[in-house]
CSV table of C-alpha atoms in Angstrom, one decimal:
chain,number,residue,atom,x,y,z
A,9,MET,CA,71.3,81.5,89.7
A,10,LYS,CA,74.6,82.7,91.3
A,11,GLU,CA,74.6,86.5,90.7
A,12,ALA,CA,78.0,87.7,89.6
A,13,PHE,CA,79.8,90.7,88.2
A,14,ARG,CA,82.9,90.7,86.1
A,15,TRP,CA,85.9,92.3,87.8
A,16,TYR,CA,89.2,93.2,86.0
A,17,GLY,CA,91.4,93.3,89.1
A,18,PRO,CA,92.7,96.0,91.4
A,19,LYS,CA,92.9,98.6,88.5
A,20,ASP,CA,89.2,98.2,87.7
A,21,PRO,CA,87.4,101.5,88.2
A,22,VAL,CA,84.5,99.4,89.6
A,23,SER,CA,85.7,98.2,93.0
A,24,LEU,CA,84.8,95.0,94.8
A,25,ALA,CA,82.9,97.1,97.3
A,26,ASP,CA,80.9,98.7,94.5
A,27,ILE,CA,80.1,95.2,93.2
A,28,ARG,CA,79.0,93.9,96.6
A,29,GLN,CA,76.7,97.0,97.0
A,30,ALA,CA,75.1,96.1,93.7
A,31,GLY,CA,73.9,92.9,95.2
A,32,ALA,CA,76.2,90.5,93.5
A,33,THR,CA,77.5,87.6,95.6
A,34,HIS,CA,80.1,86.2,93.1
A,35,ILE,CA,83.0,87.5,91.0
A,36,VAL,CA,84.0,86.5,87.5
A,37,SER,CA,87.7,87.4,87.0
A,38,ALA,CA,91.1,86.5,85.6
A,39,LEU,CA,94.8,87.2,86.0
A,40,HIS,CA,94.9,89.8,83.2
A,41,HIS,CA,98.5,90.8,84.0
A,42,ILE,CA,99.9,87.4,83.1
A,43,PRO,CA,100.9,87.1,79.4
A,44,ASN,CA,99.0,84.8,77.1
A,45,GLY,CA,100.4,81.4,77.2
A,46,ALA,CA,102.2,81.7,80.5
A,47,ILE,CA,101.3,79.5,83.5
A,48,TRP,CA,99.1,81.0,86.2
A,49,GLU,CA,101.0,80.0,89.3
A,50,ILE,CA,99.2,79.0,92.5
A,51,GLU,CA,100.5,81.9,94.5
A,52,ALA,CA,99.3,84.4,92.0
A,53,ILE,CA,95.8,82.8,91.9
A,54,LYS,CA,95.6,82.8,95.7
A,55,GLN,CA,96.6,86.5,95.9
A,56,HIS,CA,93.8,87.4,93.6
A,57,GLN,CA,91.4,85.0,95.4
A,58,LYS,CA,92.2,86.6,98.7
A,59,LEU,CA,91.3,90.1,97.5
A,60,ILE,CA,87.9,88.8,96.5
A,61,ASP,CA,87.4,86.7,99.7
A,62,ASP,CA,88.3,89.7,101.9
A,63,ALA,CA,85.6,91.7,100.1
A,64,GLY,CA,83.0,89.2,101.1
A,65,LEU,CA,82.6,87.8,97.6
A,66,LYS,CA,83.3,84.4,95.9
A,67,TRP,CA,85.4,83.7,92.9
A,68,GLU,CA,84.2,80.5,91.2
A,69,VAL,CA,84.4,81.3,87.5
A,70,VAL,CA,87.5,82.4,85.5
A,71,GLU,CA,86.9,84.6,82.5
A,72,SER,CA,89.1,84.0,80.7
A,73,VAL,CA,92.2,81.8,80.4
A,74,PRO,CA,93.3,83.1,77.0
A,75,VAL,CA,94.1,80.6,74.2
A,76,HIS,CA,97.4,81.4,72.6
A,77,GLU,CA,97.3,82.2,68.9
A,78,ASP,CA,99.8,79.4,68.2
A,79,ILE,CA,97.2,76.9,69.6
A,80,LYS,CA,94.4,78.3,67.3
A,81,GLN,CA,96.7,78.0,64.3
A,82,ARG,CA,98.5,74.9,65.5
A,83,VAL,CA,101.9,76.4,64.6
A,84,GLY,CA,105.1,77.2,66.4
A,85,ASP,CA,105.1,76.3,70.1
A,86,PHE,CA,101.4,75.3,70.3
A,87,GLU,CA,102.2,72.0,72.1
A,88,TYR,CA,104.2,73.9,74.7
A,89,TYR,CA,101.3,76.4,75.2
A,90,ILE,CA,98.8,73.5,75.6
A,91,GLU,CA,100.9,72.0,78.3
A,92,ASN,CA,101.0,75.4,80.0
A,93,TYR,CA,97.2,75.6,79.7
A,94,LYS,CA,96.9,72.3,81.4
A,95,LYS,CA,99.1,73.4,84.3
A,96,THR,CA,97.1,76.5,84.7
A,97,LEU,CA,93.9,74.4,84.9
A,98,GLU,CA,95.5,72.2,87.5
A,99,ASN,CA,96.5,75.2,89.6
A,100,LEU,CA,93.0,76.7,89.4
A,101,ALA,CA,91.6,73.4,90.6
A,102,TYR,CA,94.0,73.3,93.5
A,103,CYS,CA,92.7,76.7,94.5
A,104,GLY,CA,89.1,75.5,94.3
A,105,ILE,CA,88.1,77.2,91.1
A,106,SER,CA,86.3,74.7,88.8
A,107,VAL,CA,84.7,76.7,85.9
A,108,VAL,CA,86.8,78.3,83.1
A,109,CYS,CA,85.3,80.5,80.4
A,110,TYR,CA,87.3,80.9,77.2
A,111,ASN,CA,86.9,81.6,73.6
A,112,PHE,CA,88.5,80.6,70.3
A,113,MET,CA,88.1,83.8,68.3
A,114,PRO,CA,91.1,84.4,66.0
A,115,VAL,CA,93.2,87.6,66.5
A,116,LEU,CA,90.4,89.7,68.0
A,117,ASP,CA,88.3,88.9,71.0
A,118,TRP,CA,84.8,90.6,71.1
A,119,THR,CA,84.7,93.5,68.6
A,120,ARG,CA,82.7,96.7,68.4
A,121,THR,CA,83.2,99.7,66.1
A,122,HIS,CA,81.8,102.3,68.5
A,123,LEU,CA,82.2,102.3,72.3
A,124,TYR,CA,79.9,105.1,73.2
A,125,LYS,CA,76.9,105.2,70.9
A,126,PRO,CA,74.5,108.0,72.1
A,127,LEU,CA,71.0,106.7,72.9
A,128,ASP,CA,67.7,108.7,73.0
A,129,ASP,CA,67.7,108.8,76.8
A,130,GLY,CA,71.2,110.2,77.0
A,131,ALA,CA,72.9,107.0,77.9
A,132,THR,CA,75.7,105.5,75.7
A,133,ALA,CA,76.1,101.9,74.5
A,134,LEU,CA,78.5,99.7,72.7
A,135,SER,CA,77.6,99.3,69.0
A,136,PHE,CA,78.7,97.5,65.8
A,137,GLU,CA,78.2,99.2,62.5
A,138,ILE,CA,79.0,97.1,59.4
A,139,ASP,CA,79.8,100.0,57.1
A,140,ALA,CA,82.3,101.3,59.7
A,141,LEU,CA,84.0,97.9,59.9
A,142,ARG,CA,84.2,97.6,56.1
A,143,ALA,CA,85.5,101.2,55.9
A,144,PHE,CA,88.2,100.3,58.4
A,145,ASP,CA,89.1,97.1,56.5
A,146,LEU,CA,89.1,98.7,53.0
A,147,PHE,CA,90.5,102.2,53.6
A,148,ILE,CA,92.4,102.2,56.9
A,149,LEU,CA,93.7,98.6,57.2
A,150,LYS,CA,93.8,98.4,53.4
A,151,ARG,CA,93.7,94.6,53.5
A,152,LYS,CA,94.5,93.4,50.0
A,153,GLU,CA,91.8,90.7,49.9
A,154,ALA,CA,89.0,92.9,51.2
A,155,LYS,CA,87.9,94.2,47.8
A,156,LYS,CA,87.3,90.6,46.6
A,157,GLU,CA,85.2,89.8,49.7
A,158,TYR,CA,82.7,92.7,49.5
A,159,ASN,CA,80.3,93.4,46.6
A,160,PRO,CA,80.3,96.8,44.8
A,161,ASP,CA,77.4,98.2,46.8
A,162,GLN,CA,79.1,97.3,50.1
A,163,ILE,CA,82.3,98.9,49.0
A,164,GLU,CA,80.5,102.1,47.9
A,165,ALA,CA,78.7,102.3,51.2
A,166,ALA,CA,81.9,101.8,53.1
A,167,LYS,CA,83.6,104.5,51.0
A,168,ILE,CA,80.8,107.0,51.7
A,169,TYR,CA,81.1,106.2,55.4
A,170,PHE,CA,84.9,106.6,55.3
A,171,ASN,CA,84.6,110.0,53.6
A,172,THR,CA,82.6,111.3,56.6
A,173,LEU,CA,85.5,110.6,59.0
A,174,ASP,CA,88.0,113.2,60.1
A,175,THR,CA,91.4,112.3,61.6
A,176,ALA,CA,90.1,111.9,65.1
A,177,ALA,CA,87.3,109.7,64.0
A,178,VAL,CA,89.6,107.5,62.0
A,179,GLU,CA,91.8,107.1,65.1
A,180,ALA,CA,88.8,106.4,67.3
A,181,LEU,CA,87.5,103.7,65.0
A,182,THR,CA,91.0,102.1,64.7
A,183,GLN,CA,91.4,102.0,68.5
A,184,SER,CA,87.9,100.6,69.0
A,185,ILE,CA,88.7,97.7,66.8
A,186,ILE,CA,92.3,96.8,67.4
A,187,ALA,CA,93.4,98.2,70.7
A,188,GLY,CA,91.7,95.6,72.7
A,189,LEU,CA,88.4,95.9,74.6
A,190,PRO,CA,88.0,94.8,78.3
A,191,GLY,CA,88.7,91.1,78.5
A,192,ALA,CA,90.5,91.1,75.1
A,193,GLU,CA,93.9,90.2,76.4
A,194,GLU,CA,95.9,91.7,73.6
A,195,GLY,CA,95.9,95.0,71.7
A,196,TYR,CA,97.8,95.6,68.5
A,197,THR,CA,99.3,98.3,66.4
A,198,LEU,CA,98.0,98.5,62.8
A,199,ASN,CA,101.1,96.7,61.5
A,200,GLN,CA,100.8,94.0,64.1
A,201,PHE,CA,97.1,93.6,63.3
A,202,ILE,CA,97.8,93.1,59.6
A,203,GLU,CA,100.5,90.5,60.4
A,204,ARG,CA,98.2,88.6,62.7
A,205,ILE,CA,95.4,88.5,60.1
A,206,GLN,CA,97.8,87.4,57.3
A,207,ALA,CA,98.9,84.4,59.5
A,208,TYR,CA,95.3,83.0,59.1
A,209,LYS,CA,95.1,83.3,55.3
A,210,HIS,CA,95.6,79.6,54.8
A,211,LEU,CA,93.1,78.4,57.4
A,212,THR,CA,89.5,77.5,56.5
A,213,LYS,CA,86.6,77.2,58.8
A,214,SER,CA,87.0,73.4,58.8
A,215,ASP,CA,90.7,73.9,59.8
A,216,LEU,CA,89.8,76.1,62.7
A,217,HIS,CA,87.0,73.8,63.8
A,218,GLN,CA,89.5,70.9,63.9
A,219,HIS,CA,92.1,72.9,65.8
A,220,LEU,CA,89.4,73.7,68.5
A,221,ILE,CA,88.5,70.1,68.7
A,222,LEU,CA,92.1,68.9,69.0
A,223,PHE,CA,92.7,71.5,71.7
A,224,LEU,CA,89.7,70.4,73.8
A,225,LYS,CA,90.6,66.7,73.3
A,226,ALA,CA,94.1,67.4,74.7
A,227,LEU,CA,92.5,69.1,77.8
A,228,VAL,CA,89.8,66.5,78.6
A,229,PRO,CA,92.0,64.2,80.7
A,230,THR,CA,93.1,67.1,82.9
A,231,LEU,CA,89.5,68.4,83.1
A,232,GLU,CA,88.1,65.1,84.1
A,233,ARG,CA,90.9,64.3,86.6
A,234,PHE,CA,90.5,67.6,88.4
A,235,GLU,CA,86.7,67.9,88.0
A,236,LEU,CA,87.0,71.1,85.9
A,237,LYS,CA,84.6,72.5,83.3
A,238,MET,CA,85.6,74.4,80.3
A,239,CYS,CA,82.9,76.7,78.9
A,240,ILE,CA,83.4,78.1,75.4
A,241,HIS,CA,82.1,81.6,74.8
A,242,PRO,CA,80.4,82.2,71.4
A,243,ASP,CA,82.0,84.5,68.8
A,244,ASP,CA,81.2,88.1,69.3
A,245,PRO,CA,79.9,89.1,66.8
A,246,PRO,CA,79.0,85.7,65.4
A,247,GLN,CA,80.4,86.1,61.9
A,248,PRO,CA,83.7,86.1,60.0
A,249,LEU,CA,85.8,89.3,60.4
A,250,PHE,CA,88.6,90.4,58.1
A,251,GLY,CA,88.4,87.3,56.0
A,252,ILE,CA,89.0,85.0,59.0
A,253,PRO,CA,86.4,82.3,59.8
A,254,ARG,CA,84.8,81.9,63.2
A,255,VAL,CA,83.6,78.6,64.5
A,256,VAL,CA,81.3,79.2,67.5
A,257,SER,CA,78.6,81.3,66.0
A,258,THR,CA,75.6,79.0,65.1
A,259,ALA,CA,73.6,76.1,66.3
A,260,ALA,CA,75.4,73.9,63.7
A,261,ASP,CA,78.8,75.0,65.1
A,262,LEU,CA,77.8,73.9,68.6
A,263,ASP,CA,76.4,70.6,67.4
A,264,HIS,CA,79.6,69.8,65.5
A,265,PHE,CA,81.8,70.7,68.4
A,266,PHE,CA,80.0,68.8,71.1
A,267,LYS,CA,79.5,65.8,68.9
A,268,ALA,CA,83.3,65.7,68.3
A,269,VAL,CA,84.1,66.2,72.1
A,270,PRO,CA,81.2,64.8,74.0
A,271,ALA,CA,82.8,64.8,77.4
A,272,LEU,CA,80.6,66.8,79.8
A,273,ALA,CA,83.7,68.7,80.9
A,274,ASN,CA,83.4,70.4,77.5
A,275,GLY,CA,80.9,73.0,78.4
A,276,LEU,CA,79.2,76.2,77.1
A,277,THR,CA,79.0,79.8,78.2
A,278,PHE,CA,75.6,80.7,77.0
A,279,CYS,CA,75.7,84.3,75.9
A,280,THR,CA,72.3,85.5,74.8
A,281,GLY,CA,73.8,88.7,73.4
A,282,SER,CA,76.4,87.0,71.2
A,283,PHE,CA,74.1,84.3,69.8
A,284,GLY,CA,71.2,86.8,69.6
A,285,VAL,CA,73.0,89.0,67.0
A,286,ARG,CA,72.1,86.4,64.4
A,287,ALA,CA,68.4,86.3,63.6
A,288,ASP,CA,68.8,82.7,62.4
A,289,ASN,CA,69.9,81.5,65.9
A,290,ASP,CA,67.0,80.0,67.8
A,291,LEU,CA,68.2,80.7,71.3
A,292,GLN,CA,65.6,78.7,73.1
A,293,SER,CA,66.3,75.6,71.0
A,294,MET,CA,70.0,76.0,71.3
A,295,PHE,CA,69.7,76.3,75.1
A,296,ASP,CA,67.4,73.3,75.5
A,297,LYS,CA,69.7,71.1,73.3
A,298,HIS,CA,72.8,71.8,75.3
A,299,ALA,CA,71.3,72.7,78.7
A,300,SER,CA,73.1,69.9,80.6
A,301,ARG,CA,76.5,71.4,79.6
A,302,ILE,CA,75.8,75.1,80.2
A,303,TYR,CA,77.9,76.0,83.2
A,304,PHE,CA,77.9,79.8,82.9
A,305,LEU,CA,75.5,82.4,81.7
A,306,HIS,CA,75.9,85.9,80.1
A,307,PHE,CA,72.5,87.6,80.0
A,308,ARG,CA,72.4,90.6,77.8
A,309,SER,CA,70.4,91.7,74.8
A,310,THR,CA,71.2,93.4,71.5
A,311,LEU,CA,69.0,95.2,69.0
A,312,ARG,CA,69.6,94.4,65.3
A,313,ASP,CA,68.5,96.6,62.4
A,314,GLY,CA,68.4,93.9,59.8
A,315,LYS,CA,71.3,95.4,57.9
A,316,GLY,CA,74.2,94.0,59.9
A,317,ASN,CA,74.3,96.7,62.6
A,318,PHE,CA,73.4,96.2,66.2
A,319,TYR,CA,73.9,97.8,69.6
A,320,GLU,CA,73.6,96.7,73.2
A,321,ALA,CA,70.1,97.2,74.4
A,322,ASN,CA,68.8,97.3,77.9
A,323,HIS,CA,68.8,93.8,79.5
A,324,LEU,CA,65.0,93.2,79.2
A,325,GLU,CA,64.7,94.9,75.8
A,326,GLY,CA,66.2,94.3,72.3
A,327,ASP,CA,65.9,91.1,70.3
A,328,VAL,CA,66.4,88.6,73.1
A,329,ASP,CA,63.4,87.1,74.8
A,330,MET,CA,64.9,87.4,78.2
A,331,TYR,CA,61.9,86.0,79.9
A,332,SER,CA,62.3,82.7,78.0
A,333,MET,CA,66.0,82.6,78.6
A,334,VAL,CA,65.8,83.2,82.4
A,335,LYS,CA,62.9,80.6,82.6
A,336,ALA,CA,65.0,78.1,80.7
A,337,ALA,CA,67.9,78.6,83.1
A,338,LEU,CA,65.8,78.3,86.2
A,339,SER,CA,64.1,75.2,84.8
A,340,GLU,CA,67.5,73.6,84.1
A,341,GLU,CA,68.5,74.4,87.7
A,342,VAL,CA,65.4,72.6,89.0
A,343,ARG,CA,66.1,69.6,86.8
A,344,ARG,CA,69.8,69.4,88.0
A,345,LYS,CA,68.7,69.8,91.7
A,346,LYS,CA,66.3,66.9,91.3
A,347,LEU,CA,69.1,64.8,89.9
A,348,GLY,CA,71.3,65.6,92.9
A,349,ARG,CA,73.9,67.5,90.8
A,350,THR,CA,76.2,69.7,93.0
A,351,ASP,CA,76.5,72.2,90.2
A,352,TRP,CA,72.7,72.8,90.0
A,353,GLU,CA,73.0,76.6,90.5
A,354,ILE,CA,74.4,78.3,87.4
A,355,PRO,CA,76.6,81.4,87.7
A,356,MET,CA,75.2,84.3,85.8
A,357,ARG,CA,76.4,87.8,85.1
A,358,PRO,CA,74.7,90.8,83.5
A,359,ASP,CA,76.8,91.9,80.6
A,360,HIS,CA,77.7,95.1,78.7
A,361,GLY,CA,75.6,97.6,80.6
A,362,HIS,CA,74.9,101.1,79.3
A,363,GLN,CA,76.9,104.0,80.6
A,364,ILE,CA,74.3,106.0,82.6
A,365,LEU,CA,73.9,108.6,85.4
A,366,ASP,CA,77.2,109.5,87.2
A,367,ASP,CA,79.1,106.9,85.1
A,368,LEU,CA,78.7,109.2,82.1
A,369,HIS,CA,81.2,111.5,83.8
A,370,LYS,CA,83.7,108.8,84.8
A,371,VAL,CA,86.5,106.9,83.1
A,372,THR,CA,85.1,103.3,82.9
A,373,ASN,CA,85.8,100.2,80.9
A,374,PRO,CA,83.5,100.2,77.9
A,375,GLY,CA,80.5,98.1,78.6
A,376,TYR,CA,81.6,97.5,82.2
A,377,SER,CA,80.6,100.6,84.1
A,378,ALA,CA,79.0,100.0,87.5
A,379,ILE,CA,75.5,101.5,87.3
A,380,GLY,CA,74.5,100.1,83.9
A,381,ARG,CA,75.3,96.6,85.0
A,382,LEU,CA,73.7,97.2,88.4
A,383,ARG,CA,70.5,98.1,86.5
A,384,GLY,CA,70.8,94.9,84.5
A,385,LEU,CA,71.4,92.8,87.5
A,386,ALA,CA,68.4,94.3,89.3
A,387,GLU,CA,66.2,93.7,86.3
A,388,LEU,CA,67.3,90.1,85.9
A,389,ARG,CA,67.0,89.4,89.6
A,390,GLY,CA,63.4,90.7,89.6
A,391,LEU,CA,62.6,88.6,86.5
A,392,ALA,CA,64.2,85.5,88.0
A,393,LEU,CA,62.3,86.0,91.3
A,394,ALA,CA,59.0,86.2,89.5
A,395,ILE,CA,59.7,83.2,87.3
A,396,SER,CA,61.0,81.1,90.3
A,397,LYS,CA,57.4,81.1,91.7
A,398,ILE,CA,56.1,79.1,88.7
A,399,VAL,CA,58.9,76.7,87.7
């Protein structure tokens, strides 16, 4: 596997030098300063690329080129934004970048309710607490439809949770959910967030599925012409939020999507953490079924409590059988190499590391501190080396 770190650009507290010292050889990055829907011009891509090249690293995967909300809803200027997206893809291909990770999550990108959950060993982790989310929905956001979507016991539990919060805790919860986490290209005020949610009221899961399919069908000619691969990232968490459906959460979602757009340019970012939040997702089966179109790997693990809550576990712990996942990835690489595929080596990055050691005293991007991810990469590298001796 090509060992990578995500880098958020020159303002990232984790420098390219830090990443190289961690042992990574590749960078996963994006032009985060460019507004959603705007074209990434060749010169801007090359400038970013040069920073990475000069640090002795390689940029082969973009994460992400954001999908404009108009495209997801197929309203307003969605056709204009699709054309801009095509032009960005063409420009990336011109610069030698061939893999693009993206997601189709409405309004919010990946979502957590707490950014620094204390763990028994003194580290902190990202976490998702269902009562906290419902408390925010019912008593802070005050979404009108919320009371109809939760049962009485859920509402009572959310009320009890909300009553434990002081003003600072309410603000912290609000900012965790709507202000935008690393990689989420947009943050909102409370009023903006309500408006964005209301815009999806008329859309069903079937509608959103169809919009995703139409978007990819529009891109396929460009992808095939320039030998590009789009890799959709699963929903995080893989469940509806605030009454809005999500469409890349389950095995059935993947089957539907890839059957509708079978072109191999339509690929998958296999995120073990996102899919692993659902106990009904059989990760091994999902990987095996779509292995030929997996072009990017996010290896991380979460720990569920069976009540809708989870937090980011250490990379070799939690609910994900990381041994099986790494073995599946290495076996797929062997298969591709035998077929003579030039893309046989799959880019992989450790994801959502704990905040540990000196990073506990630094300002870092939640989930993207240096040392926690270094630990994750080191553990995954060791596991991969051992497995490589037997596959």
